[in-house]
Coordinates of C-alpha atoms in Angstrom, one line a residue:
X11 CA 283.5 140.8 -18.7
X12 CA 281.1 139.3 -16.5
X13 CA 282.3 141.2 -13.5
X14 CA 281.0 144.6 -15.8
X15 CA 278.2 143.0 -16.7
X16 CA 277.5 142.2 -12.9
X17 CA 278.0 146.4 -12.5
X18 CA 275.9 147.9 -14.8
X19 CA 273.4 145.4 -13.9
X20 CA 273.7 146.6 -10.5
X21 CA 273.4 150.5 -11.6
X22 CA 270.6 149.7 -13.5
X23 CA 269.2 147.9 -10.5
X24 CA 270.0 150.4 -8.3
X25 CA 267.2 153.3 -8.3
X26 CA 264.8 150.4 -7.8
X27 CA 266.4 149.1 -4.9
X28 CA 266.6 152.9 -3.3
X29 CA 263.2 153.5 -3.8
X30 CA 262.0 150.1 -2.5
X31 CA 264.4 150.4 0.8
X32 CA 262.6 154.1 0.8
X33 CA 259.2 152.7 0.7
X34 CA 258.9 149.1 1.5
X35 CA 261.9 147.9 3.9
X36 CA 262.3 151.2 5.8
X37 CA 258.7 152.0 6.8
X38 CA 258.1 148.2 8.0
X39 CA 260.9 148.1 9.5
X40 CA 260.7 151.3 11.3
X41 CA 257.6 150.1 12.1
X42 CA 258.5 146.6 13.9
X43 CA 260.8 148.4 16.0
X44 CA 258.1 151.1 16.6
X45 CA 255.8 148.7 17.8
X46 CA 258.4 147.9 21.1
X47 CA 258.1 151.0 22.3
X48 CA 255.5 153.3 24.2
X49 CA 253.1 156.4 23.0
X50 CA 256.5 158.7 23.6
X51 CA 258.6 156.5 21.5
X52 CA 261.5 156.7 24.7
X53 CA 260.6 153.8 26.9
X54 CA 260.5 150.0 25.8
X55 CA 257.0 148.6 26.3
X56 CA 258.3 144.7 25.5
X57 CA 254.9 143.2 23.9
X58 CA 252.4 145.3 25.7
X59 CA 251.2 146.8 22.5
X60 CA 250.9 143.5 20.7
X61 CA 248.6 142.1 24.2
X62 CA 246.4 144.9 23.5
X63 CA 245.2 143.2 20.2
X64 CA 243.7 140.5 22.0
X65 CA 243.1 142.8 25.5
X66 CA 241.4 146.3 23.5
X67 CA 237.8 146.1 23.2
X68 CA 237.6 147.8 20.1
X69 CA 240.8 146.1 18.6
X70 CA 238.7 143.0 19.2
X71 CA 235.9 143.9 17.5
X72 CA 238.1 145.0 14.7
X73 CA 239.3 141.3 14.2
X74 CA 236.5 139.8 14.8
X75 CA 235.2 142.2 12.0
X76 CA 238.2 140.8 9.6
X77 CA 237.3 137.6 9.6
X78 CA 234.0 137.9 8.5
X79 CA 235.3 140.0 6.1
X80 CA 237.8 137.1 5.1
X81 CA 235.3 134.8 5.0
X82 CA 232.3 136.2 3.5
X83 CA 233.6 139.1 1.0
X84 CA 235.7 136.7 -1.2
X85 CA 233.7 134.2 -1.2
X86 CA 230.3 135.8 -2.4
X87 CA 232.2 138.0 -4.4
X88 CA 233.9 135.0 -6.6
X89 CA 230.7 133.3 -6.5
X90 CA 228.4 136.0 -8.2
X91 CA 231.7 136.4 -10.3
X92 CA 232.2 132.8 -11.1
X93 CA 227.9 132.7 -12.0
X94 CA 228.2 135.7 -13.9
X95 CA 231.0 134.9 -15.7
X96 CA 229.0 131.1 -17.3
X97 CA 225.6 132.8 -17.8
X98 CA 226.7 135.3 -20.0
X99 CA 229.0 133.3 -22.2
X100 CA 226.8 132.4 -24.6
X101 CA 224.5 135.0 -25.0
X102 CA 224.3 138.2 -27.2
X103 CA 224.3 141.0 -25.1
X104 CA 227.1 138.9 -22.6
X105 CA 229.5 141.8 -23.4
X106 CA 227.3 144.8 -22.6
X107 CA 226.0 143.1 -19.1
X108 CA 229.7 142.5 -18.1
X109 CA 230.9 145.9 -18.9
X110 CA 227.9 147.3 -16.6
X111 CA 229.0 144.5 -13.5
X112 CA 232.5 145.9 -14.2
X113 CA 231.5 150.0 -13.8
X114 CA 231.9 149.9 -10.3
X115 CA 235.7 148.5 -10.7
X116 CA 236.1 152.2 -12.1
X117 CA 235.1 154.0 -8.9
X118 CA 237.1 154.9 -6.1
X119 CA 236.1 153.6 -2.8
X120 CA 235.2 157.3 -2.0
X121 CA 232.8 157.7 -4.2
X122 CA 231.3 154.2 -3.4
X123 CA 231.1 154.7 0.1
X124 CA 229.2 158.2 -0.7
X125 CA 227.0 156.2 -3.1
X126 CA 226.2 153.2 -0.5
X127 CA 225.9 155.7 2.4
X128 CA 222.7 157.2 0.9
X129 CA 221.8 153.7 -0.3
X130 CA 221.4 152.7 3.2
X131 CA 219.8 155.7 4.3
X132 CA 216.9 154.8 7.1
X133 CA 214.5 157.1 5.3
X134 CA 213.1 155.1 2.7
X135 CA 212.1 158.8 0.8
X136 CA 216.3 158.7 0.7
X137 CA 217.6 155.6 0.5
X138 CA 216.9 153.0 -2.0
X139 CA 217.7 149.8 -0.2
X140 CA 214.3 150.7 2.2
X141 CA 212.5 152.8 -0.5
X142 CA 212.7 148.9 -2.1
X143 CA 212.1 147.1 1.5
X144 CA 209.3 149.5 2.5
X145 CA 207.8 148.5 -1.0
X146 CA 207.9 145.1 -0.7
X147 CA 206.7 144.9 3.2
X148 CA 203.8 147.4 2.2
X149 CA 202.7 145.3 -0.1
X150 CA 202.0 142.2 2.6
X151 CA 201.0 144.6 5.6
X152 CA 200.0 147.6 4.7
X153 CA 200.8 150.8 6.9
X154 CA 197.7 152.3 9.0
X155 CA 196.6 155.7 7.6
X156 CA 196.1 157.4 10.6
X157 CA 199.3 156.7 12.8
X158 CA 199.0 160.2 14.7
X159 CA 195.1 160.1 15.4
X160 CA 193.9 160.6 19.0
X161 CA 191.0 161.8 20.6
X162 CA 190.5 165.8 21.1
X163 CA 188.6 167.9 23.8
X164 CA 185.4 166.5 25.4
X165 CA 186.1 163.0 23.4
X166 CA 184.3 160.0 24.3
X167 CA 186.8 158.3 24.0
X168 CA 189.7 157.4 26.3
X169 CA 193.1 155.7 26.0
X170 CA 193.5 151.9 26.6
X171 CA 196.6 150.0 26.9
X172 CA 198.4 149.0 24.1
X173 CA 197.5 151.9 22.4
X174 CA 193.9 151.9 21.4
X175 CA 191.1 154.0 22.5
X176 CA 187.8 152.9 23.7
X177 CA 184.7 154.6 24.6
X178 CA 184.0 155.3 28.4
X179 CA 180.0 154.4 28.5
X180 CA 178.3 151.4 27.1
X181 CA 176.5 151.9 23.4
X182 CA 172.9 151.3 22.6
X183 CA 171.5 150.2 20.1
X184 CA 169.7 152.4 18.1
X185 CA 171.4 155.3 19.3
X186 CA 174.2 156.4 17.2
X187 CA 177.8 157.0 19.0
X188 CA 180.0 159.9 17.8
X189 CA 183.7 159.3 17.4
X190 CA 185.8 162.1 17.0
X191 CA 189.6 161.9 16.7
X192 CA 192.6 164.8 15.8
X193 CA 195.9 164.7 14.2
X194 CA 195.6 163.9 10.9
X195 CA 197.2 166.4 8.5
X196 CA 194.7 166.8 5.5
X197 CA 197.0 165.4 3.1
X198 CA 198.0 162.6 4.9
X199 CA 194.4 161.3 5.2
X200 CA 192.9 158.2 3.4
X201 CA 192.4 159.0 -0.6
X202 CA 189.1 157.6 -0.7
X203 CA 188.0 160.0 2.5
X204 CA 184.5 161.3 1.8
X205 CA 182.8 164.1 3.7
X206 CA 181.6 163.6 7.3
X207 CA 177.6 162.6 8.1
X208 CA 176.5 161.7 11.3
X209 CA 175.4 158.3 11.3
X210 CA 171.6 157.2 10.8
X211 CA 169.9 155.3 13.7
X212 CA 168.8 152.0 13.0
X213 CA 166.9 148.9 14.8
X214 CA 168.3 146.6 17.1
X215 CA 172.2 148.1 15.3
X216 CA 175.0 150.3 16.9
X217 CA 175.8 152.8 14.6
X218 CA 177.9 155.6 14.4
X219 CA 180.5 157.4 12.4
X220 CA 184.3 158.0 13.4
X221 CA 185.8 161.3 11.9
X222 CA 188.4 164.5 11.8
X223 CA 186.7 166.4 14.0
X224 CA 188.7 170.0 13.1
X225 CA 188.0 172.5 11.1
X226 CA 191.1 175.0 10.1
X227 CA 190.4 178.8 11.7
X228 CA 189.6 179.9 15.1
X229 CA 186.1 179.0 16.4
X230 CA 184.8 177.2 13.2
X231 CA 183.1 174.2 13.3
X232 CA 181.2 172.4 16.1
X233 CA 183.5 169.8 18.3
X234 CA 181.8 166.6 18.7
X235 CA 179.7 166.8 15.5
X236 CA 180.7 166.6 11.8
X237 CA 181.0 169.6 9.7
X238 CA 180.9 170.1 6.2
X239 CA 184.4 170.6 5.7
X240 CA 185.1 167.4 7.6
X241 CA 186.7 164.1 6.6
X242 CA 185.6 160.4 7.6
X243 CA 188.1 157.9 8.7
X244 CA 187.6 155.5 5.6
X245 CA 189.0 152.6 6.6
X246 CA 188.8 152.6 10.7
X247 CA 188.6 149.5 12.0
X248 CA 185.8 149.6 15.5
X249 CA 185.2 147.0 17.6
X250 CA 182.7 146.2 20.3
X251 CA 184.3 144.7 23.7
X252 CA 181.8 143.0 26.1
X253 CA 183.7 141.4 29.3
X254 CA 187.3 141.7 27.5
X255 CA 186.0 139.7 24.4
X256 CA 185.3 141.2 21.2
X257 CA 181.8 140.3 20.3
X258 CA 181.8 142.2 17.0
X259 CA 183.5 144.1 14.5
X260 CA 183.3 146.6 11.6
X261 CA 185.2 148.8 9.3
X262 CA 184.5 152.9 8.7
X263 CA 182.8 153.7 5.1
X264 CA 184.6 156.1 3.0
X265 CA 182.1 158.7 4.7
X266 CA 183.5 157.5 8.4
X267 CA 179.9 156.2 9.5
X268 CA 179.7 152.4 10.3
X269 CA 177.4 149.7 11.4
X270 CA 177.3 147.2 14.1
X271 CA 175.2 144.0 14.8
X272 CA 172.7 143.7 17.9
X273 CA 175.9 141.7 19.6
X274 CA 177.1 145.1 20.0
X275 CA 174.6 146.6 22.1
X276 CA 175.5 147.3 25.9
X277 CA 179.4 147.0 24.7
X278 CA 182.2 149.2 24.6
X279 CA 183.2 150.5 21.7
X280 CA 187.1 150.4 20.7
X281 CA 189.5 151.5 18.2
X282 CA 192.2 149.1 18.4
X283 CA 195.6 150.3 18.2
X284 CA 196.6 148.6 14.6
X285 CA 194.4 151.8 13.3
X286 CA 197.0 154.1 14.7
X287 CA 200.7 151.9 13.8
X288 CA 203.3 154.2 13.0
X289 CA 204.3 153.6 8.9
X290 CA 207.1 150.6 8.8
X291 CA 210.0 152.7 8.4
X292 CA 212.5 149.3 7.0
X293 CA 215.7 148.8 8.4
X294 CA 218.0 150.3 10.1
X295 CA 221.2 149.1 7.8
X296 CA 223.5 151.1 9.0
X297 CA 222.3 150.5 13.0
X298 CA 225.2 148.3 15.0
X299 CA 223.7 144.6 14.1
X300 CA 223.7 145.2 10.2
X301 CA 226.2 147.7 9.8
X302 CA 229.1 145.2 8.7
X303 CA 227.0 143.1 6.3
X304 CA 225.9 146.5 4.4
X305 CA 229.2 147.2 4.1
X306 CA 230.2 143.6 2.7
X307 CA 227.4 144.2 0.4
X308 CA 228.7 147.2 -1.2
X309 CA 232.1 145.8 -1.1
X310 CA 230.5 142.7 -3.6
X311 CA 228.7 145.7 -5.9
X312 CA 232.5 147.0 -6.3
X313 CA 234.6 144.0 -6.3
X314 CA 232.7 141.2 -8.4
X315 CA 232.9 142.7 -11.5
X316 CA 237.1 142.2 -11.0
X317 CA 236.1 138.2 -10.0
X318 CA 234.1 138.0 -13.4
X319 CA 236.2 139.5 -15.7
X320 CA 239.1 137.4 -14.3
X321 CA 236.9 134.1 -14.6
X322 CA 235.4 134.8 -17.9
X323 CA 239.3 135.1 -19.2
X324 CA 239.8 131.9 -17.3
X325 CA 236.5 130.2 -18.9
X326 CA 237.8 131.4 -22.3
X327 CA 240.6 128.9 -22.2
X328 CA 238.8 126.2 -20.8
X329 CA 238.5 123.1 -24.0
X330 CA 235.2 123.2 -25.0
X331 CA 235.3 119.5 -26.4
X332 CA 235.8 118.6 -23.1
X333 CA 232.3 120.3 -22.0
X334 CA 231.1 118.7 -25.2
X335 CA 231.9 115.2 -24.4
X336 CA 230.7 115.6 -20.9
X337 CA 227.3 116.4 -22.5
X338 CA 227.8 113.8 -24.9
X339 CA 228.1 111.1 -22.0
X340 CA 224.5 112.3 -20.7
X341 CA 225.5 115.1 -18.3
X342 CA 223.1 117.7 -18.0
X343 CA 224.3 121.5 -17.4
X344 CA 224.7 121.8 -13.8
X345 CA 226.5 118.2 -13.3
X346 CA 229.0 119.9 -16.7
X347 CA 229.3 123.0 -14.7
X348 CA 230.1 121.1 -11.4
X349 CA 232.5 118.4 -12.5
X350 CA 233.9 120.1 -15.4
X351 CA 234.0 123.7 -15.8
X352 CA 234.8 124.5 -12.2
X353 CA 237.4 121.6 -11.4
X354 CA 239.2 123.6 -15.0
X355 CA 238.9 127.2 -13.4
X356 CA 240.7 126.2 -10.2
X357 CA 243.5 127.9 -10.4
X358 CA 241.8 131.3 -11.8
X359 CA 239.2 131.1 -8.6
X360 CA 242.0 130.3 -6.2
X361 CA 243.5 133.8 -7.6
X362 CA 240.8 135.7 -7.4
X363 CA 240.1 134.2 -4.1
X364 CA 243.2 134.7 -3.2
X365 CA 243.5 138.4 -4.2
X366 CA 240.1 139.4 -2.2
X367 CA 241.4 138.0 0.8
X368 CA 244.3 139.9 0.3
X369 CA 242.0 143.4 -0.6
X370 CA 239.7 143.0 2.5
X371 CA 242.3 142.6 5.1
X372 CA 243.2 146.1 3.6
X373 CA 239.6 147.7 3.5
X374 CA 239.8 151.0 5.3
X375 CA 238.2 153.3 3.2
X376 CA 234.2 151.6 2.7
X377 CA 233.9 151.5 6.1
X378 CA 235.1 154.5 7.1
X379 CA 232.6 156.3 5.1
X380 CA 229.8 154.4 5.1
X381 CA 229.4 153.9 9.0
X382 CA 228.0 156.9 10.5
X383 CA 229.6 157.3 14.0
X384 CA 227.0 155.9 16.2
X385 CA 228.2 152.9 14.5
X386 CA 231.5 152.9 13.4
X387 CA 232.7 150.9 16.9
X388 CA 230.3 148.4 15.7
X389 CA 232.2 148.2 12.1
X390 CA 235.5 148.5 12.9
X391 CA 238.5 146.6 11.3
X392 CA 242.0 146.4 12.0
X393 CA 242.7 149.0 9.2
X394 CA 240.2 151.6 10.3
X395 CA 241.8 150.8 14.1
X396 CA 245.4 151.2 13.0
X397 CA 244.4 154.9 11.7
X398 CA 242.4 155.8 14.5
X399 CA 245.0 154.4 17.4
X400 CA 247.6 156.9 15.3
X401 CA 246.2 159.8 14.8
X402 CA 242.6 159.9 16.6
X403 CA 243.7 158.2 20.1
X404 CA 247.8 159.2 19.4
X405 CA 249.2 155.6 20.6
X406 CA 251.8 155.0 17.7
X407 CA 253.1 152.1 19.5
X408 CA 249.3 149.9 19.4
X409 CA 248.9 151.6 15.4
X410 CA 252.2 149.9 14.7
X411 CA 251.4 146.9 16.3
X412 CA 248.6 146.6 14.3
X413 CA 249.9 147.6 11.2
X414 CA 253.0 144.7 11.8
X415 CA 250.0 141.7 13.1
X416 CA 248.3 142.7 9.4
X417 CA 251.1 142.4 7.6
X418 CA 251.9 139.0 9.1
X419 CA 248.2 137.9 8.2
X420 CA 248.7 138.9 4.7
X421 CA 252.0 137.2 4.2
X422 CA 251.0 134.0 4.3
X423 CA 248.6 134.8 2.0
X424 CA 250.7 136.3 -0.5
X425 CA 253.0 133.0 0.0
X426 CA 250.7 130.8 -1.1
X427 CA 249.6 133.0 -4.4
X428 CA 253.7 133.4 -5.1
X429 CA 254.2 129.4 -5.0
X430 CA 250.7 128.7 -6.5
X431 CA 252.1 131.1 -9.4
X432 CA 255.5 129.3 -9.4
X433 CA 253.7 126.2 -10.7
X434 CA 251.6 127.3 -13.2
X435 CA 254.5 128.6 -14.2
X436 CA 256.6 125.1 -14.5
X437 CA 253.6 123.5 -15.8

């Protein structure tokens, strides 16, 4: 009786065991032995492919890419989950703001990587990470309005290092100096811009007035004078330069004309080169130094809803008369939170913990899509390597060695959430 028992036990077991030799045991194995042998697959190469994990620039960079994926990714990730997770416990709409952290969970990494590639876009008219850093820098420095202004034919002025422009001659009091500049589109000029006048002469001052000195159509308008249809640089920032040394200092009227104290008489005039600064045009996320921390960053949007919805269940189960008592004793929230409620969730951080590490040693697809290709050498990791030594560079033997090193990083991983398992279970 047993011995039938054994048998059927064994025919039921049996289609499992097919498909998990098919899948599991045949391609890792096939793989190992793969890994001996050269990019034909007929000569032994001994260990050559595995040296070239530690010898391969870019297999390099690929681990030194893992491990700050190991490091950071989980860590964060748990962490937002973990704060989540006690914030909303205890408050009314707790449900509705975990089910938004969780939306990500329910798109693929395809669609994320889409998503986060025009997040990170360097045009901040695109992408919203710099539409939100240009903001935000804006508002402490604000962008010159006239970043493609220079002087035109016959101009007065000339170019000075650094990129300002300064006037050839001494001024004179009295006498009032023209400043003409080109290059401003219409619609990119100063809101507040008021028409052109030429400036009034006035005792013992420098005045002037600086201005678009263009008029659309051929032959309109006189060059070196303002025009009716002309616009004054509100805003323009002049300065008077005696000996190297500014001696004084003004800014344009909304009609371009400006004035100047007697200091300024016998100087040169200049237009220093923060009137002309090209618009801060925020960061370059996806550029070689930032490229990997984007990426982590959209991996946390995806991934920390999982850690919170796994900690919450945790926090759920937790004996609230031991919180209670804790408070009862005289601890205040953050000293309950820190010897009590995290000490509890333990083992449900070490599994989430545990699983992440487990996920980012894995991540292929986030990085492959988000990292344009100026880049992608820059964000590589060992998964993205393993596919691109296979089919992109067509060494099968390095891909395999790869794919075999990853499998013995996760292993010890997995060991340690099997046995961790194992005595929750006996407890």
């Amino acid at each position: 009786m047993t011995g039938t028992r054994r048998t059927v036990a064994a025919l039921f077991l049996l289609p499992a065991l097919v498909l998990l030799g098919a899948l599991v045991v045949y391609p890792i194995g096939y793989s190992v032995v793969r890994s001996f042998y050269d990019q034909s697959g007929d000569g032994f190469a001994g260990i050559d492919n595995y040296r070239a994990l530690f010898t391969d620039e870019g297999i390099r960079t690929a681990l030194k890419n893992n491990v700050l994926w190991v490091v950071f990714a989980p860590t964060v990730a748990t962490a937002l989950g973990l704060i989540f997770a006690v914030l909303t416990e205890r408050v009314s709409w707790g449900t509705a703001f975990k089910l938004v952290v969780f939306m990500p969970m329910a798109i693929s990494m395809l669609a994320a990587g889409i998503i986060f590639r025009l997040v990170y876009d360097q045009d901040p008219d695109k992408g919203v990470a710099n539409a939100v850093w240009v903001g935000v820098h804006d508002t402490f420095a604000q962008s010159s309005a006239f970043p493609k202004a220079h002087p035109g034919r016959e101009s007065p002025l000339e170019p000075e290092k650094g990129g300002a422009f300064i006037t050839r001659e001494p001024v004179r009091a009295g006498d009032p100096v023209a400043l003409p500049l080109v290059g401003v589109a219409p619609d990119r000029m100063p809101d507040g811009a008021q028409k052109a006048v030429p400036a009034r002469p006035e005792p013992g001052r420098v005045t002037g007035t600086t201005w678009q000195d263009f008029t659309r159509g051929k032959g309109v308008g006189t060059l070196g004078a303002p025009d009716p249809s002309e616009l004054g640089y509100a805003g323009m920032r002049i300065e008077a330069v005696k000996d190297g040394r500014v001696v004084a200092s003004a800014k344009a009227a909304d009609d371009g004309t400006f004035s100047l104290p007697e200091a300024a008489d016998g100087a040169r005039l200049r237009l220093p080169a923060s009137n002309f600064a090209e618009p801060y045009n925020g960061l370059d996320w996806l550029g070689p130094s930032l490229v990997t921390p984007a990426i982590i960053g959209s991996y946390i949007w995806m991934w920390a809803g999982f850690a919170m919805v796994l900690i919450a269940a945790g926090l759920a189960s937790v004996p609230r008369e031991l919180m209670e008592a804790a408070r009862v004793d005289g601890a205040n929230e953050w000293q309950v939170f820190r010897r009590v409620t995290v000490p509890l969730l333990a083992p449900v951080l070490a599994v989430v913990v545990v699983t992440l590490m487990i996920n980012v040693l894995k991540v292929f697809d986030l990085v492959f899509i988000i990292a344009p290709g100026s880049s992608q050498d820059d964000a590589n990791v060992l998964a993205l390597e393993l596919y691109r030594k296979g089919f992109s560079e067509d060494q099968p033997g390095i891909a395999s060695a790869i794919a075999v090193f990853l499998l013995l990083l996760v292993i010890p991983v997995m060991w340690f959430n099997i046995r961790r398992l194992r005595r929750e279970v006996r407890r």
